[in-house]
Short mmCIF file of C-alpha atoms in Angstrom, two decimals:
data_model
loop_
_atom_site.label_atom_id
_atom_site.label_comp_id
_atom_site.label_asym_id
_atom_site.label_seq_id
_atom_site.Cartn_x
_atom_site.Cartn_y
_atom_site.Cartn_z
CA MET Q 200 82.09 93.13 124.85
CA ILE Q 201 84.82 95.24 123.63
CA TYR Q 202 85.23 96.16 120.10
CA PHE Q 203 88.23 97.38 118.37
CA VAL Q 204 86.59 99.82 115.93
CA ASN Q 205 88.87 100.05 112.61
CA GLU Q 206 88.43 100.08 108.66
CA TYR Q 207 89.66 97.30 107.16
CA VAL Q 208 91.83 93.63 108.03
CA MET Q 209 94.26 93.24 104.75
CA ALA Q 210 96.59 90.63 103.50
CA LEU Q 211 99.26 93.67 104.17
CA ASN Q 212 98.48 95.80 107.48
CA SER Q 213 99.54 98.99 109.09
CA GLY Q 214 101.04 98.88 112.80
CA VAL Q 215 97.27 100.04 114.17
CA GLU Q 216 95.95 96.60 112.80
CA HIS Q 217 99.08 94.59 114.23
CA ALA Q 218 98.64 96.35 117.54
CA GLU Q 219 94.89 95.18 117.69
CA PHE Q 220 96.07 91.62 116.78
CA LYS Q 221 98.19 91.46 119.91
CA ARG Q 222 95.88 93.26 121.86
CA LEU Q 223 93.46 90.86 121.00
CA ALA Q 224 95.69 87.96 121.81
CA VAL Q 225 96.15 89.36 125.27
CA PHE Q 226 92.38 89.67 125.78
CA LYS Q 227 91.77 86.21 124.82
CA HIS Q 228 94.28 85.40 127.06
CA ALA Q 229 93.09 86.93 129.78
CA LYS Q 230 89.54 85.17 128.95
CA THR Q 231 87.99 88.86 128.21
CA SER Q 232 85.46 88.95 125.38
CA ALA Q 233 86.96 91.45 122.37
CA LYS Q 234 86.72 91.41 118.64
CA ILE Q 235 87.92 93.52 116.03
CA LEU Q 236 85.13 95.50 114.33
CA THR Q 237 85.66 96.79 110.58
CA ARG Q 238 83.77 99.21 108.23
CA ASP Q 239 84.85 98.06 104.62
CA TYR Q 240 83.22 95.68 102.44
CA ASN Q 241 86.00 93.08 101.45
CA TYR Q 242 84.54 89.37 99.69
CA SER Q 243 87.98 88.35 100.87
CA LEU Q 244 88.28 89.25 104.66
CA HIS Q 245 88.73 85.93 106.48
CA ARG Q 246 91.09 84.59 103.95
CA MET Q 247 92.88 87.64 104.71
CA ALA Q 248 92.31 87.30 108.45
CA ALA Q 249 93.14 83.91 108.71
CA GLY Q 250 96.53 84.71 107.92
CA PHE Q 251 97.37 86.50 111.12
CA ASP Q 252 95.35 83.57 112.80
CA LEU Q 253 91.92 85.15 113.40
CA ASP Q 254 88.62 83.41 112.87
CA GLN Q 255 85.07 84.63 112.31
CA ASP Q 256 84.75 84.98 115.96
CA ASP Q 257 87.49 87.56 116.29
CA LEU Q 258 85.77 89.90 113.86
CA LEU Q 259 82.67 92.04 112.94
CA ASN Q 260 82.43 93.33 109.92
CA MET Q 261 79.46 95.84 109.09
CA TYR Q 262 78.52 94.51 105.95
CA ASP Q 263 78.82 90.89 107.19
CA PHE Q 264 76.38 92.14 110.04
CA PHE Q 265 73.43 93.17 107.43
CA GLN Q 266 74.34 90.69 105.10
CA ASP Q 267 73.30 87.85 108.03
CA ALA Q 268 77.42 86.38 107.41
CA THR Q 269 79.11 87.09 110.70
CA MET Q 270 79.09 83.14 111.20
CA VAL Q 271 78.79 81.07 107.90
CA SER Q 272 80.08 77.37 107.33
CA PRO Q 273 82.70 77.63 104.72
CA LYS Q 274 82.00 75.77 101.54
CA LYS Q 275 84.40 75.25 98.27
CA THR Q 276 83.31 77.31 95.06
CA SER Q 277 84.58 76.28 91.68
CA THR Q 278 83.83 76.88 87.93
CA LYS Q 279 81.10 74.19 88.43
CA THR Q 280 79.39 76.75 91.15
CA LEU Q 281 78.38 78.97 88.17
CA HIS Q 282 76.33 76.59 86.18
CA LEU Q 283 77.59 77.58 83.03
CA PRO Q 284 75.22 77.08 79.76
CA PHE Q 285 76.38 73.76 78.01
CA GLN Q 286 77.26 76.28 74.70
CA TYR Q 287 79.90 77.90 76.52
CA GLN Q 288 83.48 76.75 76.17
CA VAL Q 289 85.98 77.26 79.12
CA SER Q 290 89.51 77.63 79.18
CA PRO Q 291 90.77 76.96 82.35
CA ASP Q 292 93.69 78.76 83.96
CA ALA Q 293 95.33 78.66 87.58
CA ASN Q 294 94.61 82.65 88.01
CA VAL Q 295 92.06 83.70 84.85
CA SER Q 296 89.58 81.00 83.09
CA ARG Q 297 88.17 82.49 79.81
CA VAL Q 298 85.17 81.66 78.92
CA MET Q 299 83.55 82.21 75.52
CA GLN Q 300 80.18 81.65 73.20
CA GLY Q 301 81.86 80.80 70.02
CA GLY Q 302 84.57 83.44 69.34
CA ARG Q 303 83.13 85.71 71.54
CA LEU Q 304 84.33 86.70 75.25
CA VAL Q 305 81.44 86.15 77.59
CA MET Q 306 82.91 86.14 81.24
CA LYS Q 307 86.41 85.75 83.01
CA ILE Q 308 86.29 84.02 86.13
CA HIS Q 309 89.37 85.11 88.63
CA HIS Q 310 90.85 82.44 90.89
CA THR Q 311 91.59 83.28 94.54
CA PRO Q 312 95.17 83.70 95.00
CA GLY Q 313 96.19 80.27 96.45
CA ARG Q 314 93.26 78.34 96.06
CA VAL Q 315 93.34 76.31 93.19
CA GLY Q 316 90.18 76.42 91.38
CA GLU Q 317 88.32 78.62 93.91
CA LEU Q 318 86.09 81.47 92.69
CA GLY Q 319 87.24 85.28 93.45
CA PHE Q 320 85.10 87.22 91.18
CA THR Q 321 83.89 86.90 87.69
CA GLU Q 322 83.68 89.87 85.12
CA PHE Q 323 80.62 90.06 82.26
CA PHE Q 324 81.11 91.11 78.73
CA ASP Q 325 79.00 92.76 76.17
CA THR Q 326 79.02 92.06 72.62
CA TYR Q 327 81.30 95.04 71.91
CA GLY Q 328 84.07 93.59 74.89
CA ASN Q 329 83.00 96.41 77.66
CA ILE Q 330 83.09 94.63 81.20
CA THR Q 331 78.61 95.11 82.28
CA ASN Q 332 79.10 93.85 85.70
CA ARG Q 333 81.42 92.04 88.59
CA VAL Q 334 80.17 89.22 90.73
CA PHE Q 335 81.96 89.03 93.76
CA TYR Q 336 82.54 85.53 96.00
CA ASP Q 337 83.03 85.49 99.59
CA ASP Q 338 85.94 83.16 100.51
CA ARG Q 339 83.85 81.29 102.91
CA GLY Q 340 81.98 80.00 99.75
CA PHE Q 341 78.89 81.91 98.49
CA LYS Q 342 78.23 84.94 96.01
CA SER Q 343 78.61 88.17 97.84
CA GLY Q 344 77.95 90.84 95.86
CA GLU Q 345 77.60 92.40 92.63
CA ALA Q 346 78.73 95.52 91.07
CA PHE Q 347 77.19 97.29 87.42
CA LEU Q 348 79.32 99.54 85.59
CA ASN Q 349 78.44 102.16 82.86
CA GLN Q 350 79.89 102.56 79.52
CA ALA Q 351 83.05 104.21 81.02
CA GLY Q 352 83.93 101.06 83.01
CA GLN Q 353 82.99 103.06 86.19
CA VAL Q 354 80.89 101.35 88.50
CA PHE Q 355 77.51 103.25 89.47
CA ALA Q 356 75.65 100.48 91.63
CA GLU Q 357 76.32 97.51 93.58
CA VAL Q 358 74.08 94.51 95.64
CA LEU Q 359 75.45 92.72 98.31
CA TYR Q 360 73.77 89.62 99.19
CA LYS Q 361 73.35 87.10 102.02
CA PRO Q 362 74.13 83.63 102.11
CA ASN Q 363 70.95 82.44 101.19
CA GLY Q 364 70.73 84.49 97.99
CA GLN Q 365 68.62 87.50 99.45
CA ARG Q 366 69.59 91.40 98.83
CA ALA Q 367 70.83 92.91 101.85
CA LEU Q 368 72.32 96.31 100.87
CA GLU Q 369 72.06 98.31 97.49
CA ARG Q 370 74.68 100.86 96.87
CA PHE Q 371 74.66 103.70 94.65
CA TYR Q 372 77.11 106.25 92.78
CA GLU Q 373 77.22 109.43 90.79
CA VAL Q 374 80.06 110.29 88.28
CA THR Q 375 82.41 112.95 89.75
CA GLU Q 376 82.61 116.38 88.00
CA ASP Q 377 85.75 116.11 86.00
CA GLY Q 378 84.14 112.52 84.84
CA LYS Q 379 87.19 110.55 85.92
CA GLY Q 380 85.66 108.58 88.88
CA THR Q 381 82.45 108.16 91.13
CA VAL Q 382 81.64 108.54 94.23
CA LEU Q 383 79.28 106.90 97.03
CA PHE Q 384 76.00 108.61 97.45
CA ASN Q 385 73.45 106.41 98.82
CA ILE Q 386 73.50 103.14 100.69
CA ARG Q 387 70.24 101.11 100.98
CA VAL Q 388 69.47 98.76 103.96
CA VAL Q 389 67.07 96.07 102.54
CA ASN Q 390 64.45 94.98 104.71
CA TYR Q 391 66.43 95.07 107.91
CA GLN Q 392 64.25 94.28 110.72
CA GLY Q 393 61.22 94.45 108.65
CA ARG Q 394 61.99 97.97 107.07
CA ASP Q 395 64.66 99.78 104.95
CA TYR Q 396 66.87 102.13 105.91
CA TYR Q 397 68.51 104.68 103.54
CA PHE Q 398 72.30 106.30 104.17
CA ASN Q 399 74.20 109.19 102.97
CA SER Q 400 77.41 107.87 103.26
CA GLU Q 401 79.43 105.52 104.77
CA ASP Q 402 80.49 107.13 108.25
CA GLU Q 403 76.32 107.62 108.76
CA LEU Q 404 76.20 103.64 107.90
CA PHE Q 405 78.65 103.13 110.31
CA THR Q 406 77.19 104.81 113.33
CA PHE Q 407 74.27 103.23 112.62
CA PHE Q 408 75.73 99.83 112.70
CA LEU Q 409 77.75 100.79 115.81
CA ASP Q 410 74.64 101.40 117.79
CA GLU Q 411 72.62 98.31 116.28
CA VAL Q 412 75.68 96.44 117.46
CA ASN Q 413 75.61 98.02 120.90
CA ARG Q 414 71.55 96.83 121.03
CA LYS Q 415 72.11 93.41 119.94
CA ASP Q 416 74.54 92.81 122.83
CA GLY Q 417 72.29 94.33 125.30
CA LEU Q 418 73.78 98.06 125.40
CA ASN Q 419 77.04 99.52 127.40
CA ASP Q 420 79.73 97.86 125.11
CA VAL Q 421 83.27 99.22 125.22
CA PHE Q 422 83.94 100.71 121.95
CA ILE Q 423 87.94 102.02 121.04
CA ALA Q 424 88.21 104.06 118.18
CA ASP Q 425 91.91 102.87 116.77
CA ARG Q 426 91.94 104.33 113.76
CA PRO Q 427 90.99 107.82 113.78
CA SER Q 428 90.00 108.65 110.13
CA ILE Q 429 86.95 106.97 110.34
CA ALA Q 430 86.14 105.61 113.69
CA ASN Q 431 86.44 108.98 115.90
CA SER Q 432 83.24 110.73 114.41
CA PRO Q 433 80.88 107.99 114.15
CA LEU Q 434 81.71 107.07 117.64
CA ILE Q 435 81.05 110.29 118.80
CA LYS Q 436 77.59 110.48 117.23
CA MET Q 437 76.40 107.02 118.52
CA THR Q 438 73.16 107.63 120.45
CA THR Q 439 72.78 104.28 122.62
CA PRO Q 440 74.76 104.32 125.97
CA ALA Q 441 78.27 102.85 125.33
CA LYS Q 442 81.74 103.09 126.84
CA LYS Q 443 83.74 105.20 124.29
CA TYR Q 444 87.66 105.56 124.12
CA ILE Q 445 90.07 107.26 121.22
CA TRP Q 446 93.42 105.65 120.84
CA PHE Q 447 96.04 107.79 119.87
CA PRO Q 448 98.33 105.68 117.23
CA ILE Q 449 99.68 109.08 116.02
CA ALA Q 450 100.63 112.28 117.48
CA HIS Q 451 97.68 114.46 117.99
CA ALA Q 452 98.94 118.19 116.62
CA THR Q 453 100.74 118.62 113.38
CA ASP Q 454 104.01 119.80 115.10
CA PRO Q 455 105.86 117.10 116.39
CA PHE Q 456 108.15 119.34 118.63
CA ASP Q 457 104.99 121.01 119.66
CA GLN Q 458 102.03 119.13 120.90
CA VAL Q 459 100.55 121.63 123.04
CA GLU Q 460 100.26 124.72 120.91
CA SER Q 461 100.23 123.51 117.38
CA PRO Q 462 97.06 122.79 115.39
CA LEU Q 463 95.58 119.59 116.32
CA ASP Q 464 95.74 116.87 113.74
CA GLY Q 465 92.05 116.88 111.47
CA ASN Q 466 91.53 113.34 112.54
CA TYR Q 467 91.29 114.39 116.08
CA VAL Q 468 89.61 118.05 115.68
CA GLU Q 469 86.09 117.35 115.87
CA VAL Q 470 86.32 115.11 119.27
CA LEU Q 471 89.12 117.15 120.91
CA SER Q 472 87.79 120.17 120.27
CA ASN Q 473 83.93 120.06 120.32
CA HIS Q 474 82.62 116.47 121.59
CA LEU Q 475 84.96 115.36 124.33
CA ASN Q 476 82.17 115.21 126.55
CA ARG Q 477 80.78 112.26 124.35
CA ILE Q 478 83.68 110.08 124.93
CA ASP Q 479 84.81 108.27 128.27
CA GLY Q 480 88.54 108.47 128.00
CA LEU Q 481 91.45 108.69 126.02
CA ILE Q 482 94.24 106.13 125.28
CA THR Q 483 97.70 107.13 124.60
CA MET Q 484 100.88 104.90 124.23
CA THR Q 485 103.84 106.91 126.32
CA GLN Q 486 103.45 108.99 129.08
CA ALA Q 487 104.71 111.81 127.10
CA GLN Q 488 101.83 112.00 125.06
CA ALA Q 489 99.30 111.88 127.78
CA ARG Q 490 100.85 114.87 129.52
CA ASP Q 491 100.86 116.78 126.36
CA LEU Q 492 97.00 116.18 126.49
CA ARG Q 493 96.42 116.83 129.64
CA THR Q 494 98.10 120.15 129.36
CA ARG Q 495 96.72 121.26 126.05
CA LEU Q 496 92.88 120.22 126.95
CA HIS Q 497 92.82 121.89 130.37
CA SER Q 498 90.78 119.09 132.16
CA ASN Q 499 91.07 116.99 134.95
CA SER Q 500 87.68 115.41 133.72
CA ILE Q 501 88.75 113.39 131.37
CA GLN Q 502 90.53 110.24 131.76
CA ILE Q 503 93.67 109.61 129.91
CA HIS Q 504 95.01 106.25 129.75
CA VAL Q 505 98.45 105.35 128.73
CA ILE Q 506 98.43 101.56 127.40
CA PRO Q 507 101.82 100.70 125.26
CA GLY Q 508 100.94 99.53 121.87
CA ALA Q 509 103.05 95.89 122.00
CA ALA Q 510 102.21 93.02 123.95
CA VAL Q 511 105.00 90.56 125.08
CA SER Q 512 103.74 86.70 125.47
CA ASP Q 513 104.42 84.60 128.24
CA GLU Q 514 107.04 82.55 126.51
CA GLN Q 515 108.75 85.69 125.89
CA LEU Q 516 108.90 86.82 129.54
CA ALA Q 517 109.84 83.74 130.88
CA ALA Q 518 113.18 83.53 128.59
CA GLY Q 519 114.62 86.20 130.38
CA GLN Q 520 117.10 89.02 128.74
CA LEU Q 521 119.62 87.67 126.22
CA PRO Q 522 123.02 88.90 126.74
CA ALA Q 523 124.10 91.87 124.92
CA VAL Q 524 126.65 90.23 122.71
CA ASN Q 525 123.81 87.95 121.24
CA LYS Q 526 121.28 90.92 120.74
CA LYS Q 527 120.76 91.69 117.03
CA LYS Q 528 121.81 95.49 115.98
CA ILE Q 529 118.92 98.08 114.91
CA ARG Q 530 119.57 99.83 111.74
CA LEU Q 531 117.33 102.67 110.95
CA SER Q 532 117.67 104.95 108.04
CA MET Q 533 115.32 107.92 106.98
CA SER Q 534 114.85 110.66 104.06
CA GLY Q 535 112.90 113.43 103.65
CA ASP Q 536 111.57 116.57 105.64
CA TRP Q 537 113.82 116.62 108.53
CA LYS Q 538 110.87 117.56 111.25
CA ARG Q 539 108.95 114.64 109.93
CA THR Q 540 112.18 112.51 110.28
CA SER Q 541 113.17 113.77 113.55
CA ALA Q 542 109.04 112.98 114.81
CA LEU Q 543 109.47 109.66 113.45
CA MET Q 544 112.73 108.76 115.27
CA ILE Q 545 111.43 110.19 118.01
CA SER Q 546 108.11 108.06 117.92
CA PHE Q 547 110.29 105.01 117.34
CA VAL Q 548 112.14 105.48 120.53
CA LEU Q 549 108.88 106.16 122.52
CA SER Q 550 107.64 103.03 121.52
CA SER Q 551 110.31 100.80 121.94
CA TRP Q 552 110.69 102.34 125.21
CA SER Q 553 107.02 101.71 125.90
CA CYS Q 554 107.44 98.21 125.13
CA VAL Q 555 110.32 98.01 127.44
CA LYS Q 556 108.62 99.50 130.31
CA TYR Q 557 105.56 97.22 129.45
CA ARG Q 558 107.73 94.43 129.96
CA THR Q 559 109.03 95.73 132.87
CA LEU Q 560 105.73 96.33 134.65
CA SER Q 561 104.27 92.86 133.54
#
């Protein structure tokens, strides 16, 4: 199996995700097994993914994995799903329904956008009107998670559930020194294969997850780290045998005009400076970046592959070229620091060139 390692799939995505969607379509067309692998918990993940023609089998999410929810038969939810006590009065609304007990607000029911009456999440209130906890409903129709809030309205603990209602994970937060927020400091995976596991960060859990996926598939999967900020470090810390590649959606160094000598982008320091021997190759979108990396790394042992970041469908290839008079004009305007603006212009030109080249080579 080939996995494209990322952080999330949202309703609005960056070029990283759109490149993955196109890449996945190419692999499907070639009948090659591949999935987008994501880290973050999101009870609306599959509804959002469906907007990009992705089904459950196209994705593998870390929390779905430990919740035994990678493949779930969808069910409809509604206010009736909550089995509210008869003494509660419900004021229905398309977006947020209010639940009262006499004159006191007991809870709010937030409905899924675009799905009339369906449960998104609920909020419960104490006698003073403070939110005590939120319950999240997976868009496939089951109670997915619950967050517990302190008196300041900050989340201090979360429980994530399996579709059968059993606890799957617990996450605990501590208040920051300035008291303005909370940070995750402990994760417990409950009764996974007969025992509990504890992690100090999501990065630690993510590394464990990657190894478990690899073990479940029989080892030697291919993992491509697409989003460098969250994928690079866990990938190189894997302990099971696998093929591991680092993709470059951005420039690898801080100075766009000196990619050989200027300091590395922080996302690539660990892997390129200290752990190059733990990966099987690098993937760039242009020949220019590949040349810069070869010069910078002074190494012929690491494989560097040039693969454009866009794909062209068979229909587009068969359509032929449009006459110049029928082509749409492209206007690009930017403002800000001149170095960054110039770098973006160069990146745009190179990306366009790489797409044309890919189309020609196809």
